[in-house]
Coordinates of C-alpha atoms in Angstrom, one line a residue:
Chain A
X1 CA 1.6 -45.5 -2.9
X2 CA -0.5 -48.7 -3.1
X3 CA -3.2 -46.8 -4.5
X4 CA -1.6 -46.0 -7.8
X5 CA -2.6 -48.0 -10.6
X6 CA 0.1 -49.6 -13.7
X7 CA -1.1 -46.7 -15.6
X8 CA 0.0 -44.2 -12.8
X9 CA -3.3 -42.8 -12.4
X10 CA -4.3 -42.6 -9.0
X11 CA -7.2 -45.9 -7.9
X12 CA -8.6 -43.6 -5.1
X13 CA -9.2 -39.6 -5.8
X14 CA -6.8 -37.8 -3.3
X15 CA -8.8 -36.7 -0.9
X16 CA -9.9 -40.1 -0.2
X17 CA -6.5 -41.4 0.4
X18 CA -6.4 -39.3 2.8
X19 CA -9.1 -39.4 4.6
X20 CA -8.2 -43.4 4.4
X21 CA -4.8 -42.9 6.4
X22 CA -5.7 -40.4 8.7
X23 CA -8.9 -43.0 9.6
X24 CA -6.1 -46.1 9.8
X25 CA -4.0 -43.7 11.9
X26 CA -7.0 -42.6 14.7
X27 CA -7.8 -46.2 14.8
X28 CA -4.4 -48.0 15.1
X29 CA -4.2 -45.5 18.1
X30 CA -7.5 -46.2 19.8
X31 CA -6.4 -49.8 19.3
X32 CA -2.9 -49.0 20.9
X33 CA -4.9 -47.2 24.0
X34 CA -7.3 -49.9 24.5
X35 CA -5.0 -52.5 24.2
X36 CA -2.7 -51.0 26.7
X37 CA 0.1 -50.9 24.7
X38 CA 0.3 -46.9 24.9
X39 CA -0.4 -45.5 28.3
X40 CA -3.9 -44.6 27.9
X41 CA -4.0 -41.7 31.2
X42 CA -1.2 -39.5 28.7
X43 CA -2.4 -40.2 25.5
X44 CA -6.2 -41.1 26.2
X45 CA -8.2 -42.9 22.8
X46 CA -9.2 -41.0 20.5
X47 CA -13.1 -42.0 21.9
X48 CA -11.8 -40.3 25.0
X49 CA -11.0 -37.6 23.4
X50 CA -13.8 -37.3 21.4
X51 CA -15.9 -37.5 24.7
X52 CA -14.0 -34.3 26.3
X53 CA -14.9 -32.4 22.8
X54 CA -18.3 -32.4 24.5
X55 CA -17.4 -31.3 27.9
X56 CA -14.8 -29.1 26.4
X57 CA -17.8 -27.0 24.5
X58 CA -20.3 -27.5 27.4
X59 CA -18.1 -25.7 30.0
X60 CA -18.4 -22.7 27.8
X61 CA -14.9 -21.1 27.6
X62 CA -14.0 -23.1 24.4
X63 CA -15.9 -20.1 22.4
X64 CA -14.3 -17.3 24.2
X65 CA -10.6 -18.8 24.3
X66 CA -10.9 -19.3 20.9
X67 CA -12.1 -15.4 19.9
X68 CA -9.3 -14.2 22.5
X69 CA -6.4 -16.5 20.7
X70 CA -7.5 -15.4 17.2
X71 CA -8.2 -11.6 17.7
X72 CA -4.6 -11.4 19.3
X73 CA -3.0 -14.0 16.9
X74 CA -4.2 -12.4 14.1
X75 CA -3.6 -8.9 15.8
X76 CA -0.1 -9.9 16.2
X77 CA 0.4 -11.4 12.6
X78 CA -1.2 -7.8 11.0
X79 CA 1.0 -5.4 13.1
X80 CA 4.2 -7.9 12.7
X81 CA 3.4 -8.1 9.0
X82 CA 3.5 -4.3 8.6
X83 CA 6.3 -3.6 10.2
X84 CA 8.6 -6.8 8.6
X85 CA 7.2 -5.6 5.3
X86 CA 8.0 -1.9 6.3
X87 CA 11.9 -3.4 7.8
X88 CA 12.3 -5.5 4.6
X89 CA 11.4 -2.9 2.0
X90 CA 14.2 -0.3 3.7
X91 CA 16.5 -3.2 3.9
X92 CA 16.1 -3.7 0.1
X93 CA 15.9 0.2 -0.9
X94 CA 19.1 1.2 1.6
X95 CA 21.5 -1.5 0.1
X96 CA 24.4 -0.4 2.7
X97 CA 21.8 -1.3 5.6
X98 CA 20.9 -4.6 3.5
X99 CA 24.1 -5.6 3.4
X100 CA 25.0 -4.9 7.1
X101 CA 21.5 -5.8 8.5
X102 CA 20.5 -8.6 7.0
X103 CA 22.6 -11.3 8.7
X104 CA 21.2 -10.2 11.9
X105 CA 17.6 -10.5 10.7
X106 CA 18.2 -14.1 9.6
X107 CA 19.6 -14.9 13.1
X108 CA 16.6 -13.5 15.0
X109 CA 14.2 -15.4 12.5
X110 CA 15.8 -18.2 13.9
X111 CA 16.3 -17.5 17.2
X112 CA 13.7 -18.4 20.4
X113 CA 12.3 -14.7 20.5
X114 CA 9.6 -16.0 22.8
X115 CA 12.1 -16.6 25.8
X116 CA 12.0 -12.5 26.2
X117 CA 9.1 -12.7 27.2
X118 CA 10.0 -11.4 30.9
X119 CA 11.3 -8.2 29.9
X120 CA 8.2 -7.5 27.9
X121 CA 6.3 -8.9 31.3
X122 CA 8.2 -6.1 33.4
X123 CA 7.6 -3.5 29.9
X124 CA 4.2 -4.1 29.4
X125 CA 2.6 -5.9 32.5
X126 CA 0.8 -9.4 32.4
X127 CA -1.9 -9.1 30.0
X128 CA -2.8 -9.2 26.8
X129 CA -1.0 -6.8 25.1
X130 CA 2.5 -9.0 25.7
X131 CA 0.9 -11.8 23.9
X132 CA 0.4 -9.4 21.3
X133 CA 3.8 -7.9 21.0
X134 CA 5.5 -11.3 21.7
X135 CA 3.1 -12.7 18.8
X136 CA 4.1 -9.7 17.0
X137 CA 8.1 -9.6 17.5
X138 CA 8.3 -13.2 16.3
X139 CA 6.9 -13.1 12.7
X140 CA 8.6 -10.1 11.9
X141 CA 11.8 -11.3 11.3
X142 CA 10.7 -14.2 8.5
X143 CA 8.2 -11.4 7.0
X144 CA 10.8 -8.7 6.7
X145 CA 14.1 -11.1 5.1
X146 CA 11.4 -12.7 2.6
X147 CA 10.1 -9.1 1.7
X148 CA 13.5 -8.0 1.1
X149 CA 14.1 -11.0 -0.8
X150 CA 10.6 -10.9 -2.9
X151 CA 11.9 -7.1 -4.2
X152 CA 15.5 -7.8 -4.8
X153 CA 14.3 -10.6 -6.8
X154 CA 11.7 -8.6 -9.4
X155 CA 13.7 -8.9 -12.7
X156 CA 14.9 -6.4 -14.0
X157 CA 13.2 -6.4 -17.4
X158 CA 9.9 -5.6 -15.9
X159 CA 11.2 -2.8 -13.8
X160 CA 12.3 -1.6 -17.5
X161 CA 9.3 -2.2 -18.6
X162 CA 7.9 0.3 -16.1
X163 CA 10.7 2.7 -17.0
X164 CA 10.0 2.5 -20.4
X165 CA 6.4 3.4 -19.7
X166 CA 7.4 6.6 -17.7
X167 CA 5.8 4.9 -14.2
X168 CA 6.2 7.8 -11.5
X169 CA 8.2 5.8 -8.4
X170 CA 5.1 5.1 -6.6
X171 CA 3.7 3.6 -9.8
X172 CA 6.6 1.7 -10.5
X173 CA 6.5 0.1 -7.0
X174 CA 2.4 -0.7 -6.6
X175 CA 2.1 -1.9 -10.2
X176 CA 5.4 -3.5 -10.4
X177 CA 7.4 -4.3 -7.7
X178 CA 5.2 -5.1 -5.0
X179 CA 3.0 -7.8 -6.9
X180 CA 6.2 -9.1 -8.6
X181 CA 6.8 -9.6 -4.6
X182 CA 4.0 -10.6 -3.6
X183 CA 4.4 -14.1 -4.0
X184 CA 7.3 -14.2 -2.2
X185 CA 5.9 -12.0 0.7
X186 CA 3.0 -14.2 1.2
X187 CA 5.9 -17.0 2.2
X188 CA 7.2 -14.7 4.9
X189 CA 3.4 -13.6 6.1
X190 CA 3.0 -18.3 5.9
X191 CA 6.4 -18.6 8.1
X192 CA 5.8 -15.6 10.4
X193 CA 2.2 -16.4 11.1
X194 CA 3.3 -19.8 12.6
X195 CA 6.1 -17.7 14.7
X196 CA 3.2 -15.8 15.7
X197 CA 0.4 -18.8 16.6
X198 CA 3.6 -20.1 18.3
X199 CA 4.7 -17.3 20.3
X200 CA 0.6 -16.2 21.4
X201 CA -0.2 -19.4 22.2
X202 CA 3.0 -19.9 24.5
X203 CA 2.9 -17.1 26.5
X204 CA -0.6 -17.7 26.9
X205 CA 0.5 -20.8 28.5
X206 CA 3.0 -19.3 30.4
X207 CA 1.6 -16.2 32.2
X208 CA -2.1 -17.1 32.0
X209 CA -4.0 -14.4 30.8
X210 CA -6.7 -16.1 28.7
X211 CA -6.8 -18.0 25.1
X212 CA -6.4 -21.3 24.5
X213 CA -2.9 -21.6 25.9
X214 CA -4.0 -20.9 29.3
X215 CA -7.2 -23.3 29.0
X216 CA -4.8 -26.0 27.8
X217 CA -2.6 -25.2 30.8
X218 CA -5.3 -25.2 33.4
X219 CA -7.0 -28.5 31.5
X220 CA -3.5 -30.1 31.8
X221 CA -2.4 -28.8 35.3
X222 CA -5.9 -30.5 36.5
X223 CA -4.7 -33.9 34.3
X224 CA -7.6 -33.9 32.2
X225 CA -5.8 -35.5 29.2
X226 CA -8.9 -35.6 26.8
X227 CA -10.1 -32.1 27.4
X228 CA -6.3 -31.1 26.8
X229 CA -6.2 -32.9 23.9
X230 CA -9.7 -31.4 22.3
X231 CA -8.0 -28.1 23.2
X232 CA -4.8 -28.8 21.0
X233 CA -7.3 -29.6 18.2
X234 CA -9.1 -26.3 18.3
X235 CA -5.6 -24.7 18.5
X236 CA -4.7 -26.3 14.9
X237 CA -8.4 -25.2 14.2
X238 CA -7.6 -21.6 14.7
X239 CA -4.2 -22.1 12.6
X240 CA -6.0 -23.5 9.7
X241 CA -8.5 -20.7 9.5
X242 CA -5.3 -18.4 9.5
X243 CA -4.0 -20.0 6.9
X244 CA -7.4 -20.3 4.5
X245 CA -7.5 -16.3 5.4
X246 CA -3.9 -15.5 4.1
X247 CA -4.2 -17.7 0.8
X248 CA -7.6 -15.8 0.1
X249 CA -5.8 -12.3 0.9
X250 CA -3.2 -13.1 -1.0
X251 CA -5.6 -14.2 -4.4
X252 CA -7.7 -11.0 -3.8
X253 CA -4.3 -8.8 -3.4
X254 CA -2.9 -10.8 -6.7
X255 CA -6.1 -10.2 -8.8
X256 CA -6.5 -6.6 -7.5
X257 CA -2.9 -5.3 -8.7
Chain B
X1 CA 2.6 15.7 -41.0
X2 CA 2.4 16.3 -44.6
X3 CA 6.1 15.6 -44.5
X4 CA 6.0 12.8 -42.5
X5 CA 3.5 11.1 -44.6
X6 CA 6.0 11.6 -47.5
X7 CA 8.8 10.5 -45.4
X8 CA 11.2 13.4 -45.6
X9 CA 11.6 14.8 -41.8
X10 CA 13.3 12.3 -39.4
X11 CA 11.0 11.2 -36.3
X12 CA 14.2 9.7 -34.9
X13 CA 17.2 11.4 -34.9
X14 CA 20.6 10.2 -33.7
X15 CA 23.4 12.7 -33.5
X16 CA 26.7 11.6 -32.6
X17 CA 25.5 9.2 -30.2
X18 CA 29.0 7.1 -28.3
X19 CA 28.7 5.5 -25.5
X20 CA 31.7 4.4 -22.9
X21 CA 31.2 2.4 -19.6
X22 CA 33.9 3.2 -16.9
X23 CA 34.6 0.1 -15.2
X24 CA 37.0 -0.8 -12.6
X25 CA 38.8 -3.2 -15.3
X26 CA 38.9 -0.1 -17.5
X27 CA 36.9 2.0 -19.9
X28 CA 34.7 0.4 -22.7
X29 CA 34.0 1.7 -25.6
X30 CA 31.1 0.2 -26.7
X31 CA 29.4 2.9 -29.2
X32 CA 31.5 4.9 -31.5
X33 CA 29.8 7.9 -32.3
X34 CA 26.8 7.2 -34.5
X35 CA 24.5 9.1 -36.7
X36 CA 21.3 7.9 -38.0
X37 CA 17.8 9.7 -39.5
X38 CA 14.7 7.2 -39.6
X39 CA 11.2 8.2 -41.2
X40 CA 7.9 7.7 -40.5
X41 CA 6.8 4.3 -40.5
X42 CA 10.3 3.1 -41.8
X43 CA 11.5 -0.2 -40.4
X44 CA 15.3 -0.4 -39.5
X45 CA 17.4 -3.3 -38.6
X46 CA 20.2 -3.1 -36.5
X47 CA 22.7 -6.1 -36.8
X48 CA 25.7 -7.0 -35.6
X49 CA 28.0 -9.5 -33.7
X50 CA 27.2 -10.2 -29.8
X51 CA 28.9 -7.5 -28.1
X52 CA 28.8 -5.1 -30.9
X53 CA 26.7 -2.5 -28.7
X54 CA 23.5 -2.6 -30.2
X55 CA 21.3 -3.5 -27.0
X56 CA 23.3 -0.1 -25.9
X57 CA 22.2 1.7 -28.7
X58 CA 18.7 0.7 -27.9
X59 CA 18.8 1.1 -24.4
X60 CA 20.6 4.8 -25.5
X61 CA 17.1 5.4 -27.7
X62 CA 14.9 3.8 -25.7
X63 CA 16.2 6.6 -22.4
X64 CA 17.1 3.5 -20.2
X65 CA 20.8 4.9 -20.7
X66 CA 20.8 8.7 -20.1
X67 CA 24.4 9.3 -19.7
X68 CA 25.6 9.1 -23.5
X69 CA 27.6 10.8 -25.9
X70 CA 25.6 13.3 -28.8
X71 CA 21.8 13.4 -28.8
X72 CA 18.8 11.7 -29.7
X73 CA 15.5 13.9 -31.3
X74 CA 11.8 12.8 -31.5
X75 CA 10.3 14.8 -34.1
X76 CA 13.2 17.2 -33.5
X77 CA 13.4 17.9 -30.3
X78 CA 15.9 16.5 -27.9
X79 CA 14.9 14.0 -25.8
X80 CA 17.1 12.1 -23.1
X81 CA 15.6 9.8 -21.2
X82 CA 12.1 7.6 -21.1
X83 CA 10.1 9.2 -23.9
X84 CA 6.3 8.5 -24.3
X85 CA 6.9 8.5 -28.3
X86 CA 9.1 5.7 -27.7
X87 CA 7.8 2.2 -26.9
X88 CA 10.1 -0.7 -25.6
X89 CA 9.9 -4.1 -26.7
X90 CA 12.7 -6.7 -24.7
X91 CA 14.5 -9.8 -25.5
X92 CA 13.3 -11.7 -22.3
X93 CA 9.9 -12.6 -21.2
X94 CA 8.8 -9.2 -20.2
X95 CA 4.9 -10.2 -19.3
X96 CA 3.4 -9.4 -16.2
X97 CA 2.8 -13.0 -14.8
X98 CA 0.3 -12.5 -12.0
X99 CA -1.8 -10.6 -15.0
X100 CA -3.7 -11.6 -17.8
X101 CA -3.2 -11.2 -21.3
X102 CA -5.9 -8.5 -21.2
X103 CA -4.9 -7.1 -18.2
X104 CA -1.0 -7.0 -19.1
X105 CA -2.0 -5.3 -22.6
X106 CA -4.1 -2.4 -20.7
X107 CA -0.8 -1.9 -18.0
X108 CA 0.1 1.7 -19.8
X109 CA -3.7 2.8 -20.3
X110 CA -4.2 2.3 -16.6
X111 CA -1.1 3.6 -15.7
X112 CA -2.2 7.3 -17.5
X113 CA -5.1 6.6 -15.5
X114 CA -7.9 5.8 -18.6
X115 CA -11.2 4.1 -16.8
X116 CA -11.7 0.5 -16.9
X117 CA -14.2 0.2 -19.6
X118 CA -12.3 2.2 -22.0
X119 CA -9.4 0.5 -21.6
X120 CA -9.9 -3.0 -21.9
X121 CA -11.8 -1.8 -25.0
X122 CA -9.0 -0.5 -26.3
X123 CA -6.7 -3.9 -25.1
X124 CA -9.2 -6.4 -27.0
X125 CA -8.9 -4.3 -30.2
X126 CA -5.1 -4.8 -29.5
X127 CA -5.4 -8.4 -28.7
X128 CA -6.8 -9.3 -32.0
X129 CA -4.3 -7.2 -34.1
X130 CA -1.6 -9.2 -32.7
X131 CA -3.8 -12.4 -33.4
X132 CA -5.1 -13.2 -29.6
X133 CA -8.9 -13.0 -29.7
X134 CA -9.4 -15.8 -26.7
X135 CA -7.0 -15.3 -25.1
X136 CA -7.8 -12.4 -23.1
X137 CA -8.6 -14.2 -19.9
X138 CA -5.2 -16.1 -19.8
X139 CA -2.2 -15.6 -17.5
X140 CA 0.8 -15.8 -19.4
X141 CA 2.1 -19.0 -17.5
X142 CA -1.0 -20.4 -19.9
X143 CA 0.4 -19.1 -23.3
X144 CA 3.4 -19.7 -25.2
X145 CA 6.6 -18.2 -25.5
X146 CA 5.2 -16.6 -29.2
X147 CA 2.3 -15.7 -27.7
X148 CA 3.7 -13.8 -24.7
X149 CA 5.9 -11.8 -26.7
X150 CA 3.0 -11.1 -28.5
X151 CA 1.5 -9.3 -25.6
X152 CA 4.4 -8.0 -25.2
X153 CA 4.1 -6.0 -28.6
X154 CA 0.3 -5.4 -27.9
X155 CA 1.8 -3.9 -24.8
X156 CA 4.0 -1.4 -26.1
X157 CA 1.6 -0.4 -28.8
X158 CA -1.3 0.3 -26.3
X159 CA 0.0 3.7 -25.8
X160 CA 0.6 4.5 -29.2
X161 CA 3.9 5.4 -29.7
X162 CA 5.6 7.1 -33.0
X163 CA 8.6 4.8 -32.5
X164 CA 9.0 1.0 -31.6
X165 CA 11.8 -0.2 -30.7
X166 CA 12.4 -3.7 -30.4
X167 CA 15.7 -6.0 -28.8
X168 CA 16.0 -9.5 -30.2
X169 CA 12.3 -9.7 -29.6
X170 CA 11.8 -13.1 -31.3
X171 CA 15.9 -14.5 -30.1
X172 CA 14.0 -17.1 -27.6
X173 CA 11.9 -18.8 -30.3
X174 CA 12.0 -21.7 -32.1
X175 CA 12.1 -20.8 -35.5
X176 CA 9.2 -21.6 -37.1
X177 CA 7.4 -19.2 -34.6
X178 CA 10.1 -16.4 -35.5
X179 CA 9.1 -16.8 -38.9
X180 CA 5.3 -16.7 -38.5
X181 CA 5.9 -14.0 -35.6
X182 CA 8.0 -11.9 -38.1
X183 CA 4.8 -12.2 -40.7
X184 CA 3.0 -10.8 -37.6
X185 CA 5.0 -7.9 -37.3
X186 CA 5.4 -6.9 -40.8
X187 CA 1.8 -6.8 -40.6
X188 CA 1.3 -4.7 -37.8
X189 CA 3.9 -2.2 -39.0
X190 CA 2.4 -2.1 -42.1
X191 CA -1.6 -1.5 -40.6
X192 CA 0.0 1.2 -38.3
X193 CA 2.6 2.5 -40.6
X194 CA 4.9 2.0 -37.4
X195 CA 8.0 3.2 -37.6
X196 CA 10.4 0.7 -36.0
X197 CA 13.7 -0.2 -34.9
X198 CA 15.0 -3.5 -34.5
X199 CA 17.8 -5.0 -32.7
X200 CA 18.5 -8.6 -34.1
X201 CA 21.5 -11.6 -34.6
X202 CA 19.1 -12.8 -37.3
X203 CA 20.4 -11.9 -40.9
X204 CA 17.2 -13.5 -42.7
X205 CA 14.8 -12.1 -40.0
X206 CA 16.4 -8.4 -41.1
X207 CA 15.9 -8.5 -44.5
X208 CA 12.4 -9.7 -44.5
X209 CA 11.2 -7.2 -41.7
X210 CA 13.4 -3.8 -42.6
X211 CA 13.6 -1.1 -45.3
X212 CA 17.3 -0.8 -44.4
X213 CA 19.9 -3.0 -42.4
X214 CA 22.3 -1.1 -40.4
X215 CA 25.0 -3.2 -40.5
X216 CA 27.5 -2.6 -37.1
X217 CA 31.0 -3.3 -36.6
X218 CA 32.6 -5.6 -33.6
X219 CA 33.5 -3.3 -30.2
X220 CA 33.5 -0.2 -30.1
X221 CA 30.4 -0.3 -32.5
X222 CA 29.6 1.9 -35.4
X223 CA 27.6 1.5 -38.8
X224 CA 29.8 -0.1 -40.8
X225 CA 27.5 0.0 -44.1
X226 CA 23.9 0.8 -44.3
X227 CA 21.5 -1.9 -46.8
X228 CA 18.7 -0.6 -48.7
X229 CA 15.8 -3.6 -48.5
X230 CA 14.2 -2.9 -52.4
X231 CA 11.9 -6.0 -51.6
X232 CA 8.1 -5.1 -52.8
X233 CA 6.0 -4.9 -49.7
X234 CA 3.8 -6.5 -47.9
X235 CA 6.3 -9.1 -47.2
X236 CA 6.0 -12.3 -45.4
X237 CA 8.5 -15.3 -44.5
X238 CA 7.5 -16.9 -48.0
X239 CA 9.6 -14.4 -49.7
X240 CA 12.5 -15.8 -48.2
X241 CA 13.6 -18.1 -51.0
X242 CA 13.7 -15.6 -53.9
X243 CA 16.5 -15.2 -55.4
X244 CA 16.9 -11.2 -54.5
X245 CA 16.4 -11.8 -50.9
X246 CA 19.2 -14.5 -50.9
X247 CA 20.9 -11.8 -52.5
X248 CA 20.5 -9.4 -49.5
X249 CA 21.3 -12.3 -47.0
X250 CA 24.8 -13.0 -49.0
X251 CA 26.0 -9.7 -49.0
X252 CA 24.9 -9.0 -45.3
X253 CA 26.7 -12.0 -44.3
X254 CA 29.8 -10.6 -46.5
X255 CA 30.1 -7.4 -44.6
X256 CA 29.2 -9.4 -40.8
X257 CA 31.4 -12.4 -41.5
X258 CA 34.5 -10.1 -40.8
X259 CA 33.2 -8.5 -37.8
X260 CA 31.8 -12.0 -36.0
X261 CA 35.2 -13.4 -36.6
X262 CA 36.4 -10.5 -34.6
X263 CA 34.0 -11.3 -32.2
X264 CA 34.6 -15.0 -31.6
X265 CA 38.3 -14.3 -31.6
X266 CA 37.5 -11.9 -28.4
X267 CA 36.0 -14.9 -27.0
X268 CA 38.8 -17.0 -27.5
X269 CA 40.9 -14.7 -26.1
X270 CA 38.7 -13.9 -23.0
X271 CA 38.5 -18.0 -22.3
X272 CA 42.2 -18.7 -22.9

């Protein structure tokens, strides 16, 4: 980076830096945009944009989009996080089923869960409580292989340690084993939340029952570009508020065990 | 206690204790049976050549083995298994990392439930007999490799036990903090009149920490000769170019010489 000195300490502090690029970024694209050199009707300027933040919040459903994306996001992300967690910690106590299952748990991590979505459409109905179990379905897969992974990995000298200290079972496991996990299980909670911003914010889109997948829908079905656009930004919005939730969960769960 | 005071009844007694591990290559042997009597607050040194079956004999002591040979007594009664009178001190890094030092020294006081107050209490007054006043607020990714084990030993003596045992406590030091460590212990020992057992590779560490040496042979372990330490106490690392302790070193080394050959020779053949 040009902004390291011959010393190696940094010229600019880092948040500058970064400020400074994604600045240089927005305006080499409102350049691109005005200058024509980008089709400016798909991928309006960023001052276009900015004008259909305002219309965006004026029309009113930003707010309630917003609330019905997060409550079922986050909805989704709790109950997927306490069954994976539940799936991983049998996986790791019932070694036969690890051995057999695990493979299979992998493959669905990786596999486009959110195409079930009809069958859970003919289950469940068209409303909120797919989005919910299809937010749900795809995080626990990450959640559960790195729970099993977080426990199989606590070393085995502090599980001695806890022997050695005559821990009951359900001592050894909430003082030992779960925060030696923890880290570990907060990875799988990262990955699965995405899974599950992912998967609400799809089938929002795709069977239109509220959130901000549907109001980006409707925003781009009527080709308003810059409202769409201010809607994608409030999506990484609610994302990033997921994310500064789980770090602080995980601090207060770290310092409380 | 009068007895114990003087020294005379046994806390730890070790009857006949063998070990064998059934393995799908074939049975090991790897403790022959073994007798030993410690007393209160004596200091005993295991040594012997990797492989020899001393972590076994620990692990045998400490109840993380329960399916042995013979018996093991606390204060004469027969105890298999984890024993609250016996206190565990390991070769690796045993701290609890997402604790601090305080935090990881009051782990057994909050696990018998003692309230929050009393017990950090009782962890500071820990923390400075192991030489950490300052530390209590740091997570052990913040301290040294000395300083962990430390904690470690603070730790294990939080819940007071009558016996201490310890596995190569100090084998992942450098060796000016062995030395300076080993002062720490001998001074602990000494302020608690704990009795202790110690597994170590380290002849020199041994002599200065120990009233006797047990000194063990190559697989299937047993005591091969037992060394009396008559080194005035308190002792420290400084004693360790007197003439009399090299005198204990020599003739450890005499009797282990033999039995590490034996061991390196395994080796050998295991490689080849």
């Amino acid at each position: 980076m040009a902004s390291v000195a011959a010393s190696g300490r940094p010229l600019l502090p880092p948040l500058v830096t970064r400020l400074l690029v994604i600045a240089a970024g927005v305006a080499l694209w409102e350049g691109a945009a005005r200058l024509g050199w980008i089709n400016a009707f798909t991928a309006p300027a960023p001052s276009a944009i900015w004008s259909g933040f305002g219309k965006i919040l004026s029309e009113g459903v930003l707010g309630y989009s917003m609330v019905v994306t997060f409550v079922t996001a986050f909805g989704a992300a709790a109950c997927g996080s306490v069954v994976g967690i539940a799936i991983g910690y049998f996986l790791h106590i019932w070694k036969p089923a690890g051995a057999a299952y695990t493979a299979w748990v992998a493959a669905a991590a990786s596999a486009p869960l959110v195409l079930l979505y009809p069958l859970f459409l003919v289950i469940i109905g068209r409303n909120m409580w797919t989005t919910l179990v299809m937010g749900a379905i795809g995080c626990i897969p990450p959640i559960a292989l790195k729970t099993k992974e977080g426990l199989d990995g606590v070393r085995p000298v502090l599980l001695n340690v806890g022997r050695a200290f005559n821990l009951t079972s359900k001592q050894q496991f909430w003082m030992i084993m779960f925060p030696a996990a923890l880290p570990s299980i907060f990875t799988g909670i990262r990955i699965g939340l995405l899974f599950a911003i992912l998967n609400v914010i799809g089938i929002e889109f795709l069977i239109s029952v509220g959130g901000l997948g549907q109001l980006i829908a409707t925003l781009g079905d009527r080709f308003d570009y810059p409202q769409m656009y201010a809607g994608i930004f409030f999506v990484i919005l609610v994302s990033v508020a997921f994310f500064w939730i789980i770090e602080r969960l995980e601090q207060w769960l770290l310092s409380s065990t | 206690m009068a007895n114990d005071a003087q020294g005379t009844t046994p806390v730890l007694r070790l009857q006949n204790v063998a070990k064998t591990f059934f393995t799908p290559h074939g049975d090991v042997r790897a403790v022959e049976p073994l007798s030993l009597d410690i007393r209160q607050g004596e200091f005993i040194s295991v040594i012997g050549p990797s492989g020899c079956g001393k972590s076994t004999l620990m692990n045998i002591v400490g109840g993380l083995i329960e399916d042995y040979e013979g018996s093991v007594e606390v204060d004469g009664v027969q105890v298999r298994g984890c024993h609250k009178e016996i206190g565990m001190v390991f070769q690796e890094e045993s701290t609890f990392p997402w604790r601090t030092a305080i935090d990881n020294v009051a782990f057994p006081l909050e696990a018998a439930g003692m309230g929050r107050e009393e017990r950090v209490a009782k962890a500071r007054e820990l923390l400075h007999l192991v030489g950490l006043d300052g530390f209590e607020n740091r997570f052990p990714s913040e301290l040294s490799g000395g300083m962990r084990q430390r904690i470690a030993i603070a730790r294990t003596l939080a819940f007071r036990p009558r016996i201490l045992l310890m596995d190569e406590p100090f084998a992942a030091l450098d060796e000016q903090t062995r030395l300076l460590l080993g002062d720490k212990v001998v001074q602990i020992q000494q302020e608690l009149n704990q009795t202790t057992m110690l597994i170590t590779h380290n002849i020199a560490e041994a002599v200065q920490l120990s009233d006797r040496v047990l000194i063990m042979t190559f697989r299937p372990g047993r005591i091969k000769r037992v060394v009396e330490i008559d080194l005035p106490r308190p002792r420290s690392s400084k004693m360790m170019g007197g003439e009399r302790f090299g005198h204990y070193v020599a003739a450890i080394w005499d009797d282990l010489r033999e039995e590490a050959s034996k061991g390196l020779q395994e080796l050998e053949r295991l490689r080849s």
